[in-house]
GROMACS .gro file of N, CA, C and O in nm:
model
  480
    1MET      N    1  -0.437   4.762  -1.150
    1MET     CA    2  -0.336   4.626  -1.130
    1MET      C    3  -0.403   4.580  -0.949
    1MET      O    4  -0.487   4.656  -0.844
    2ALA      N    5  -0.494   4.406  -1.005
    2ALA     CA    6  -0.483   4.367  -0.850
    2ALA      C    7  -0.414   4.424  -0.752
    2ALA      O    8  -0.302   4.342  -0.775
    3ILE      N    9  -0.487   4.398  -0.608
    3ILE     CA   10  -0.423   4.325  -0.525
    3ILE      C   11  -0.433   4.201  -0.440
    3ILE      O   12  -0.560   4.185  -0.457
    4SER      N   13  -0.413   4.136  -0.442
    4SER     CA   14  -0.312   4.019  -0.388
    4SER      C   15  -0.367   4.023  -0.224
    4SER      O   16  -0.221   4.072  -0.172
    5PHE      N   17  -0.437   3.956  -0.224
    5PHE     CA   18  -0.424   3.970  -0.046
    5PHE      C   19  -0.343   3.845   0.006
    5PHE      O   20  -0.349   3.855   0.120
    6ASP      N   21  -0.367   3.704  -0.083
    6ASP     CA   22  -0.221   3.680   0.009
    6ASP      C   23  -0.138   3.705  -0.003
    6ASP      O   24  -0.036   3.687   0.147
    7SER      N   25  -0.120   3.732  -0.091
    7SER     CA   26   0.125   3.779  -0.116
    7SER      C   27   0.091   3.903   0.040
    7SER      O   28   0.185   3.958   0.095
    8ALA      N   29   0.001   3.979   0.017
    8ALA     CA   30  -0.015   4.082   0.076
    8ALA      C   31   0.003   4.102   0.284
    8ALA      O   32   0.067   4.211   0.329
    9LEU      N   33  -0.135   4.027   0.224
    9LEU     CA   34  -0.125   4.012   0.382
    9LEU      C   35   0.025   3.884   0.448
    9LEU      O   36   0.036   3.900   0.557
   10GLY      N   37   0.085   3.776   0.379
   10GLY     CA   38   0.194   3.706   0.464
   10GLY      C   39   0.132   3.606   0.505
   10GLY      O   40  -0.006   3.545   0.506
   11VAL      N   41   0.193   3.592   0.626
   11VAL     CA   42   0.172   3.448   0.699
   11VAL      C   43   0.093   3.452   0.796
   11VAL      O   44   0.013   3.415   0.899
   12HIS      N   45   0.017   3.622   0.860
   12HIS     CA   46  -0.044   3.667   0.935
   12HIS      C   47  -0.166   3.607   0.979
   12HIS      O   48  -0.208   3.559   1.046
   13PRO      N   49  -0.253   3.573   0.845
   13PRO     CA   50  -0.364   3.537   0.874
   13PRO      C   51  -0.407   3.365   0.932
   13PRO      O   52  -0.443   3.354   1.007
   14GLN      N   53  -0.298   3.339   0.904
   14GLN     CA   54  -0.281   3.196   0.952
   14GLN      C   55  -0.193   3.179   1.052
   14GLN      O   56  -0.288   3.074   1.167
   15THR      N   57  -0.084   3.267   1.078
   15THR     CA   58  -0.103   3.285   1.245
   15THR      C   59  -0.191   3.302   1.339
   15THR      O   60  -0.225   3.232   1.453
   16LEU      N   61  -0.278   3.399   1.258
   16LEU     CA   62  -0.391   3.398   1.437
   16LEU      C   63  -0.517   3.299   1.434
   16LEU      O   64  -0.532   3.332   1.550
   17ASP      N   65  -0.515   3.184   1.247
   17ASP     CA   66  -0.600   3.094   1.286
   17ASP      C   67  -0.512   3.004   1.411
   17ASP      O   68  -0.639   2.906   1.452
   18PHE      N   69  -0.431   2.978   1.384
   18PHE     CA   70  -0.386   2.884   1.462
   18PHE      C   71  -0.359   2.908   1.555
   18PHE      O   72  -0.364   2.810   1.723
   19ARG      N   73  -0.365   3.104   1.639
   19ARG     CA   74  -0.346   3.109   1.766
   19ARG      C   75  -0.480   3.074   1.803
   19ARG      O   76  -0.537   3.073   1.922
   20VAL      N   77  -0.511   3.072   1.738
   20VAL     CA   78  -0.677   3.121   1.734
   20VAL      C   79  -0.718   2.956   1.834
   20VAL      O   80  -0.794   2.880   1.924
   21GLN      N   81  -0.721   2.858   1.707
   21GLN     CA   82  -0.770   2.709   1.730
   21GLN      C   83  -0.631   2.726   1.866
   21GLN      O   84  -0.701   2.584   1.935
   22ARG      N   85  -0.510   2.720   1.886
   22ARG     CA   86  -0.433   2.670   2.016
   22ARG      C   87  -0.555   2.728   2.153
   22ARG      O   88  -0.509   2.678   2.246
   23ALA      N   89  -0.582   2.879   2.143
   23ALA     CA   90  -0.644   2.886   2.261
   23ALA      C   91  -0.721   2.784   2.299
   23ALA      O   92  -0.770   2.781   2.442
   24LYS      N   93  -0.832   2.718   2.158
   24LYS     CA   94  -0.902   2.645   2.194
   24LYS      C   95  -0.898   2.497   2.280
   24LYS      O   96  -0.883   2.514   2.402
   25VAL      N   97  -0.749   2.490   2.232
   25VAL     CA   98  -0.717   2.325   2.294
   25VAL      C   99  -0.647   2.367   2.507
   25VAL      O  100  -0.732   2.350   2.555
   26LEU      N  101  -0.606   2.479   2.419
   26LEU     CA  102  -0.558   2.574   2.606
   26LEU      C  103  -0.649   2.567   2.695
   26LEU      O  104  -0.663   2.547   2.835
   27ALA      N  105  -0.738   2.567   2.643
   27ALA     CA  106  -0.917   2.623   2.742
   27ALA      C  107  -0.890   2.514   2.782
   27ALA      O  108  -1.011   2.473   2.904
   28SER      N  109  -0.976   2.362   2.718
   28SER     CA  110  -0.978   2.274   2.785
   28SER      C  111  -0.932   2.219   2.849
   28SER      O  112  -0.915   2.156   2.962
   29ASN      N  113  -0.757   2.224   2.827
   29ASN     CA  114  -0.697   2.193   2.951
   29ASN      C  115  -0.745   2.248   3.060
   29ASN      O  116  -0.750   2.234   3.215
   30LEU      N  117  -0.764   2.367   3.068
   30LEU     CA  118  -0.825   2.441   3.167
   30LEU      C  119  -0.920   2.397   3.238
   30LEU      O  120  -0.904   2.391   3.353
   31ALA      N  121  -1.037   2.366   3.192
   31ALA     CA  122  -1.160   2.309   3.216
   31ALA      C  123  -1.181   2.219   3.285
   31ALA      O  124  -1.278   2.184   3.334
   32ASN      N  125  -1.026   2.160   3.231
   32ASN     CA  126  -1.020   1.961   3.271
   32ASN      C  127  -0.892   1.947   3.405
   32ASN      O  128  -0.909   1.888   3.461
   33VAL      N  129  -0.908   2.081   3.488
   33VAL     CA  130  -0.796   2.025   3.509
   33VAL      C  131  -0.804   1.985   3.658
   33VAL      O  132  -0.708   1.906   3.769
   34ASP      N  133  -0.931   1.969   3.714
   34ASP     CA  134  -0.985   1.843   3.782
   34ASP      C  135  -1.018   1.759   3.742
   34ASP      O  136  -1.085   1.682   3.850
   35THR      N  137  -1.037   1.682   3.633
   35THR     CA  138  -1.059   1.572   3.598
   35THR      C  139  -1.008   1.440   3.580
   35THR      O  140  -0.863   1.449   3.553
   36PRO      N  141  -0.980   1.299   3.657
   36PRO     CA  142  -0.971   1.265   3.685
   36PRO      C  143  -0.861   1.166   3.567
   36PRO      O  144  -0.939   1.180   3.492
   37GLY      N  145  -0.749   1.155   3.526
   37GLY     CA  146  -0.688   1.111   3.369
   37GLY      C  147  -0.665   1.173   3.219
   37GLY      O  148  -0.638   1.117   3.177
   38TYR      N  149  -0.734   1.280   3.345
   38TYR     CA  150  -0.734   1.422   3.203
   38TYR      C  151  -0.614   1.421   3.168
   38TYR      O  152  -0.474   1.465   3.203
   39LEU      N  153  -0.543   1.410   2.938
   39LEU     CA  154  -0.439   1.421   2.929
   39LEU      C  155  -0.402   1.528   2.871
   39LEU      O  156  -0.513   1.518   2.752
   40ALA      N  157  -0.351   1.670   2.907
   40ALA     CA  158  -0.291   1.826   2.893
   40ALA      C  159  -0.286   1.799   2.711
   40ALA      O  160  -0.205   1.740   2.645
   41LYS      N  161  -0.331   1.842   2.620
   41LYS     CA  162  -0.299   1.862   2.492
   41LYS      C  163  -0.240   2.013   2.434
   41LYS      O  164  -0.275   2.100   2.532
   42ASP      N  165  -0.157   2.007   2.350
   42ASP     CA  166  -0.078   2.153   2.300
   42ASP      C  167  -0.076   2.102   2.157
   42ASP      O  168  -0.085   2.016   2.092
   43ILE      N  169  -0.091   2.218   2.068
   43ILE     CA  170  -0.027   2.271   1.939
   43ILE      C  171   0.071   2.286   1.973
   43ILE      O  172   0.103   2.368   2.021
   44ARG      N  173   0.235   2.334   1.900
   44ARG     CA  174   0.321   2.359   1.856
   44ARG      C  175   0.329   2.427   1.730
   44ARG      O  176   0.291   2.373   1.646
   45PHE      N  177   0.361   2.536   1.753
   45PHE     CA  178   0.397   2.622   1.591
   45PHE      C  179   0.451   2.605   1.486
   45PHE      O  180   0.450   2.574   1.373
   46ASP      N  181   0.556   2.500   1.505
   46ASP     CA  182   0.728   2.463   1.435
   46ASP      C  183   0.635   2.399   1.375
   46ASP      O  184   0.687   2.402   1.239
   47ALA      N  185   0.529   2.266   1.456
   47ALA     CA  186   0.392   2.210   1.272
   47ALA      C  187   0.377   2.312   1.188
   47ALA      O  188   0.360   2.198   1.106
   48ILE      N  189   0.346   2.388   1.239
   48ILE     CA  190   0.253   2.466   1.151
   48ILE      C  191   0.347   2.603   1.087
   48ILE      O  192   0.325   2.594   0.934
   49ALA      N  193   0.383   2.644   1.140
   49ALA     CA  194   0.608   2.703   1.065
   49ALA      C  195   0.531   2.621   0.912
   49ALA      O  196   0.629   2.667   0.789
   50ASN      N  197   0.662   2.453   0.925
   50ASN     CA  198   0.670   2.420   0.883
   50ASN      C  199   0.578   2.377   0.761
   50ASN      O  200   0.606   2.392   0.656
   51GLN      N  201   0.481   2.378   0.815
   51GLN     CA  202   0.335   2.374   0.666
   51GLN      C  203   0.329   2.472   0.619
   51GLN      O  204   0.348   2.491   0.461
   52ILE      N  205   0.309   2.599   0.629
   52ILE     CA  206   0.292   2.728   0.558
   52ILE      C  207   0.480   2.750   0.460
   52ILE      O  208   0.461   2.844   0.355
   53GLY      N  209   0.618   2.722   0.566
   53GLY     CA  210   0.666   2.744   0.503
   53GLY      C  211   0.759   2.906   0.490
   53GLY      O  212   0.673   2.939   0.496
   54VAL      N  213   0.851   2.873   0.506
   54VAL     CA  214   0.895   3.056   0.489
   54VAL      C  215   0.865   3.076   0.362
   54VAL      O  216   0.935   3.111   0.207
   55GLY      N  217   0.847   3.209   0.379
   55GLY     CA  218   0.782   3.294   0.195
   55GLY      C  219   0.679   3.230   0.117
   55GLY      O  220   0.667   3.264   0.064
   56LYS      N  221   0.648   3.067   0.163
   56LYS     CA  222   0.548   3.057   0.123
   56LYS      C  223   0.390   3.108   0.192
   56LYS      O  224   0.407   3.024   0.313
   57VAL      N  225   0.272   3.112   0.155
   57VAL     CA  226   0.175   3.154   0.133
   57VAL      C  227   0.029   3.056   0.167
   57VAL      O  228   0.042   3.053   0.023
   58GLN      N  229  -0.031   2.997   0.193
   58GLN     CA  230  -0.118   2.901   0.233
   58GLN      C  231  -0.233   2.979   0.147
   58GLN      O  232  -0.254   3.121   0.184
   59LYS      N  233  -0.341   2.913   0.053
   59LYS     CA  234  -0.462   3.043   0.039
   59LYS      C  235  -0.513   3.031   0.096
   59LYS      O  236  -0.677   3.095   0.047
   60ALA      N  237  -0.539   2.943   0.162
   60ALA     CA  238  -0.631   2.957   0.337
   60ALA      C  239  -0.635   2.937   0.403
   60ALA      O  240  -0.601   2.801   0.461
   61THR      N  241  -0.695   2.945   0.561
   61THR     CA  242  -0.614   2.906   0.656
   61THR      C  243  -0.650   2.718   0.727
   61THR      O  244  -0.649   2.667   0.742
   62SER      N  245  -0.760   2.709   0.601
   62SER     CA  246  -0.837   2.616   0.615
   62SER      C  247  -0.768   2.435   0.611
   62SER      O  248  -0.805   2.301   0.610
   63GLN      N  249  -0.646   2.501   0.560
   63GLN     CA  250  -0.565   2.376   0.466
   63GLN      C  251  -0.464   2.334   0.603
   63GLN      O  252  -0.385   2.310   0.538
   64LEU      N  253  -0.455   2.381   0.678
   64LEU     CA  254  -0.392   2.344   0.750
   64LEU      C  255  -0.393   2.266   0.889
   64LEU      O  256  -0.518   2.267   0.862
   65LEU      N  257  -0.320   2.161   0.837
   65LEU     CA  258  -0.348   2.098   0.950
   65LEU      C  259  -0.234   2.047   1.073
   65LEU      O  260  -0.117   2.042   1.158
   66VAL      N  261  -0.385   2.105   1.159
   66VAL     CA  262  -0.370   2.070   1.317
   66VAL      C  263  -0.353   2.054   1.365
   66VAL      O  264  -0.452   1.969   1.422
   67SER      N  265  -0.300   1.886   1.415
   67SER     CA  266  -0.285   1.806   1.546
   67SER      C  267  -0.206   1.824   1.673
   67SER      O  268  -0.152   1.920   1.708
   68ASP      N  269  -0.340   1.814   1.780
   68ASP     CA  270  -0.292   1.803   1.932
   68ASP      C  271  -0.153   1.646   1.931
   68ASP      O  272  -0.179   1.531   1.893
   69GLY      N  273  -0.086   1.785   2.035
   69GLY     CA  274   0.026   1.685   2.038
   69GLY      C  275   0.004   1.639   2.256
   69GLY      O  276  -0.116   1.789   2.274
   70TYR      N  277   0.023   1.633   2.344
   70TYR     CA  278  -0.007   1.595   2.472
   70TYR      C  279   0.195   1.673   2.587
   70TYR      O  280   0.286   1.687   2.518
   71SER      N  281   0.110   1.747   2.604
   71SER     CA  282   0.183   1.780   2.769
   71SER      C  283   0.236   1.727   2.813
   71SER      O  284   0.258   1.618   2.863
   72VAL      N  285   0.365   1.728   2.871
   72VAL     CA  286   0.428   1.613   2.924
   72VAL      C  287   0.466   1.688   3.081
   72VAL      O  288   0.516   1.861   3.080
   73PRO      N  289   0.404   1.650   3.218
   73PRO     CA  290   0.361   1.750   3.319
   73PRO      C  291   0.487   1.740   3.417
   73PRO      O  292   0.572   1.660   3.355
   74TYR      N  293   0.557   1.825   3.512
   74TYR     CA  294   0.668   1.874   3.533
   74TYR      C  295   0.659   1.787   3.615
   74TYR      O  296   0.753   1.724   3.700
   75GLN      N  297   0.547   1.740   3.681
   75GLN     CA  298   0.532   1.678   3.815
   75GLN      C  299   0.398   1.575   3.840
   75GLN      O  300   0.294   1.618   3.744
   76ASN      N  301   0.373   1.463   3.773
   76ASN     CA  302   0.265   1.342   3.781
   76ASN      C  303   0.152   1.381   3.930
   76ASN      O  304   0.176   1.395   4.013
   77SER      N  305   0.095   1.361   3.897
   77SER     CA  306  -0.053   1.377   3.986
   77SER      C  307  -0.108   1.259   4.011
   77SER      O  308  -0.123   1.134   3.883
   78LYS      N  309  -0.149   1.206   4.127
   78LYS     CA  310  -0.186   1.047   4.113
   78LYS      C  311  -0.293   0.995   4.075
   78LYS      O  312  -0.303   0.855   3.989
   79ASP      N  313  -0.411   1.107   4.057
   79ASP     CA  314  -0.525   1.076   3.959
   79ASP      C  315  -0.427   1.056   3.826
   79ASP      O  316  -0.637   1.039   3.727
   80GLY      N  317  -0.362   1.076   3.745
   80GLY     CA  318  -0.345   1.046   3.597
   80GLY      C  319  -0.330   1.198   3.506
   80GLY      O  320  -0.412   1.157   3.418
   81ASN      N  321  -0.389   1.291   3.582
   81ASN     CA  322  -0.418   1.431   3.508
   81ASN      C  323  -0.270   1.486   3.475
   81ASN      O  324  -0.212   1.565   3.591
   82THR      N  325  -0.278   1.501   3.347
   82THR     CA  326  -0.080   1.603   3.316
   82THR      C  327  -0.181   1.735   3.357
   82THR      O  328  -0.039   1.801   3.269
   83VAL      N  329  -0.252   1.814   3.395
   83VAL     CA  330  -0.299   1.926   3.321
   83VAL      C  331  -0.219   2.040   3.440
   83VAL      O  332  -0.321   1.948   3.614
   84GLU      N  333  -0.176   2.117   3.472
   84GLU     CA  334  -0.100   2.204   3.559
   84GLU      C  335  -0.109   2.340   3.522
   84GLU      O  336  -0.094   2.367   3.484
   85LEU      N  337  -0.209   2.338   3.656
   85LEU     CA  338  -0.299   2.493   3.624
   85LEU      C  339  -0.222   2.609   3.578
   85LEU      O  340  -0.240   2.703   3.553
   86SER      N  341  -0.106   2.648   3.705
   86SER     CA  342  -0.002   2.738   3.669
   86SER      C  343   0.074   2.759   3.470
   86SER      O  344   0.102   2.857   3.454
   87VAL      N  345   0.085   2.604   3.521
   87VAL     CA  346   0.180   2.599   3.367
   87VAL      C  347   0.072   2.657   3.222
   87VAL      O  348   0.079   2.689   3.147
   88GLU      N  349  -0.061   2.593   3.191
   88GLU     CA  350  -0.158   2.632   3.173
   88GLU      C  351  -0.186   2.775   3.140
   88GLU      O  352  -0.247   2.833   3.075
   89GLN      N  353  -0.246   2.772   3.269
   89GLN     CA  354  -0.258   2.985   3.246
   89GLN      C  355  -0.106   3.064   3.151
   89GLN      O  356  -0.155   3.178   3.122
   90ALA      N  357  -0.032   3.039   3.246
   90ALA     CA  358   0.104   3.052   3.192
   90ALA      C  359   0.143   3.072   2.987
   90ALA      O  360   0.101   3.191   2.896
   91LYS      N  361   0.069   2.943   2.977
   91LYS     CA  362   0.030   2.906   2.848
   91LYS      C  363  -0.042   3.017   2.745
   91LYS      O  364  -0.031   3.029   2.653
   92PHE      N  365  -0.161   3.002   2.803
   92PHE     CA  366  -0.306   3.085   2.760
   92PHE      C  367  -0.239   3.220   2.750
   92PHE      O  368  -0.326   3.324   2.685
   93THR      N  369  -0.210   3.322   2.858
   93THR     CA  370  -0.204   3.413   2.860
   93THR      C  371  -0.089   3.439   2.722
   93THR      O  372  -0.064   3.590   2.687
   94LYS      N  373   0.029   3.383   2.667
   94LYS     CA  374   0.164   3.372   2.601
   94LYS      C  375   0.092   3.406   2.448
   94LYS      O  376   0.104   3.432   2.415
   95ASN      N  377   0.012   3.249   2.433
   95ASN     CA  378  -0.069   3.264   2.311
   95ASN      C  379  -0.179   3.379   2.338
   95ASN      O  380  -0.223   3.432   2.228
   96ASN      N  381  -0.255   3.393   2.371
   96ASN     CA  382  -0.329   3.578   2.374
   96ASN      C  383  -0.175   3.696   2.336
   96ASN      O  384  -0.283   3.783   2.319
   97MET      N  385  -0.112   3.680   2.403
   97MET     CA  386  -0.033   3.789   2.312
   97MET      C  387   0.007   3.836   2.256
   97MET      O  388   0.068   3.934   2.122
   98ASP      N  389   0.081   3.655   2.214
   98ASP     CA  390   0.078   3.688   2.101
   98ASP      C  391   0.008   3.636   1.951
   98ASP      O  392  -0.029   3.756   1.806
   99PHE      N  393  -0.106   3.591   2.070
   99PHE     CA  394  -0.203   3.679   1.986
   99PHE      C  395  -0.233   3.843   1.870
   99PHE      O  396  -0.286   3.897   1.802
  100GLN      N  397  -0.267   3.888   1.941
  100GLN     CA  398  -0.258   4.033   1.971
  100GLN      C  399  -0.118   4.062   1.871
  100GLN      O  400  -0.128   4.229   1.818
  101SER      N  401  -0.028   4.037   1.913
  101SER     CA  402   0.087   4.086   1.820
  101SER      C  403   0.066   4.082   1.664
  101SER      O  404   0.098   4.170   1.630
  102SER      N  405  -0.012   3.919   1.656
  102SER     CA  406  -0.002   3.911   1.499
  102SER      C  407  -0.121   3.992   1.447
  102SER      O  408  -0.149   4.048   1.382
  103LEU      N  409  -0.222   3.981   1.571
  103LEU     CA  410  -0.341   4.103   1.498
  103LEU      C  411  -0.262   4.246   1.426
  103LEU      O  412  -0.363   4.355   1.392
  104THR      N  413  -0.206   4.263   1.561
  104THR     CA  414  -0.108   4.409   1.533
  104THR      C  415  -0.044   4.439   1.446
  104THR      O  416  -0.107   4.573   1.380
  105PHE      N  417   0.007   4.299   1.393
  105PHE     CA  418   0.077   4.379   1.243
  105PHE      C  419  -0.033   4.313   1.114
  105PHE      O  420   0.041   4.417   1.013
  106MET      N  421  -0.128   4.202   1.214
  106MET     CA  422  -0.232   4.235   1.051
  106MET      C  423  -0.300   4.420   1.086
  106MET      O  424  -0.323   4.465   0.922
  107ASN      N  425  -0.348   4.443   1.143
  107ASN     CA  426  -0.368   4.607   1.101
  107ASN      C  427  -0.301   4.693   1.086
  107ASN      O  428  -0.310   4.782   1.004
  108MET      N  429  -0.112   4.683   1.106
  108MET     CA  430  -0.071   4.805   1.020
  108MET      C  431  -0.093   4.733   0.853
  108MET      O  432  -0.034   4.839   0.774
  109LYS      N  433  -0.080   4.565   0.833
  109LYS     CA  434  -0.080   4.565   0.629
  109LYS      C  435  -0.174   4.660   0.610
  109LYS      O  436  -0.235   4.722   0.492
  110PHE      N  437  -0.328   4.587   0.665
  110PHE     CA  438  -0.476   4.663   0.610
  110PHE      C  439  -0.369   4.834   0.633
  110PHE      O  440  -0.471   4.871   0.510
  111ARG      N  441  -0.392   4.870   0.716
  111ARG     CA  442  -0.349   5.063   0.716
  111ARG      C  443  -0.267   5.110   0.619
  111ARG      O  444  -0.310   5.170   0.526
  112GLY      N  445  -0.130   5.014   0.608
  112GLY     CA  446  -0.070   5.014   0.432
  112GLY      C  447  -0.177   5.040   0.328
  112GLY      O  448  -0.108   5.098   0.269
  113LEU      N  449  -0.229   4.885   0.340
  113LEU     CA  450  -0.319   4.918   0.174
  113LEU      C  451  -0.366   4.976   0.186
  113LEU      O  452  -0.424   5.025   0.038
  114ALA      N  453  -0.433   4.970   0.309
  114ALA     CA  454  -0.568   5.148   0.259
  114ALA      C  455  -0.510   5.289   0.218
  114ALA      O  456  -0.512   5.350   0.086
  115GLU      N  457  -0.354   5.276   0.247
  115GLU     CA  458  -0.278   5.409   0.264
  115GLU      C  459  -0.228   5.397   0.085
  115GLU      O  460  -0.221   5.479  -0.063
  116VAL      N  461  -0.221   5.252  -0.008
  116VAL     CA  462  -0.232   5.299  -0.108
  116VAL      C  463  -0.276   5.264  -0.226
  116VAL      O  464  -0.305   5.340  -0.310
  117ILE      N  465  -0.464   5.245  -0.185
  117ILE     CA  466  -0.494   5.263  -0.184
  117ILE      C  467  -0.593   5.364  -0.271
  117ILE      O  468  -0.615   5.461  -0.314
  118LYS      N  469  -0.536   5.462  -0.120
  118LYS     CA  470  -0.595   5.661  -0.152
  118LYS      C  471  -0.509   5.664  -0.194
  118LYS      O  472  -0.547   5.827  -0.281
  119GLY      N  473  -0.355   5.655  -0.232
  119GLY     CA  474  -0.266   5.711  -0.339
  119GLY      C  475  -0.179   5.810  -0.314
  119GLY      O  476  -0.098   5.876  -0.297
  120ARG      N  477  -0.183   5.735  -0.143
  120ARG     CA  478  -0.102   5.865  -0.091
  120ARG      C  479   0.047   5.809  -0.062
  120ARG      O  480   0.085   5.738  -0.102
   0.00000   0.00000   0.00000
């Protein structure tokens, strides 16, 4: 009997891919915190979740179409930059924690598959 990794791993590979892409966007925001006129970007998870679908798994993470949206600042700056350092740092930290959670789920899935393969 063959093991289908797509069905065994669920949405976790796509979630990890999303978290990596979001980390890149948030890192870009942090790098441009002092750039006049820079507009902070973000990627929304619910848009990705709608692409994946509930209970439906895409075959490859490259099929995810990720589009950037712009963040709305709590307070506007005079130079037109919409990056707020503390907000972006908080988003980056939360994204990192979510990445670690998804990675933990993937590791648990792999351990479970290893146990099945070993026949325990």
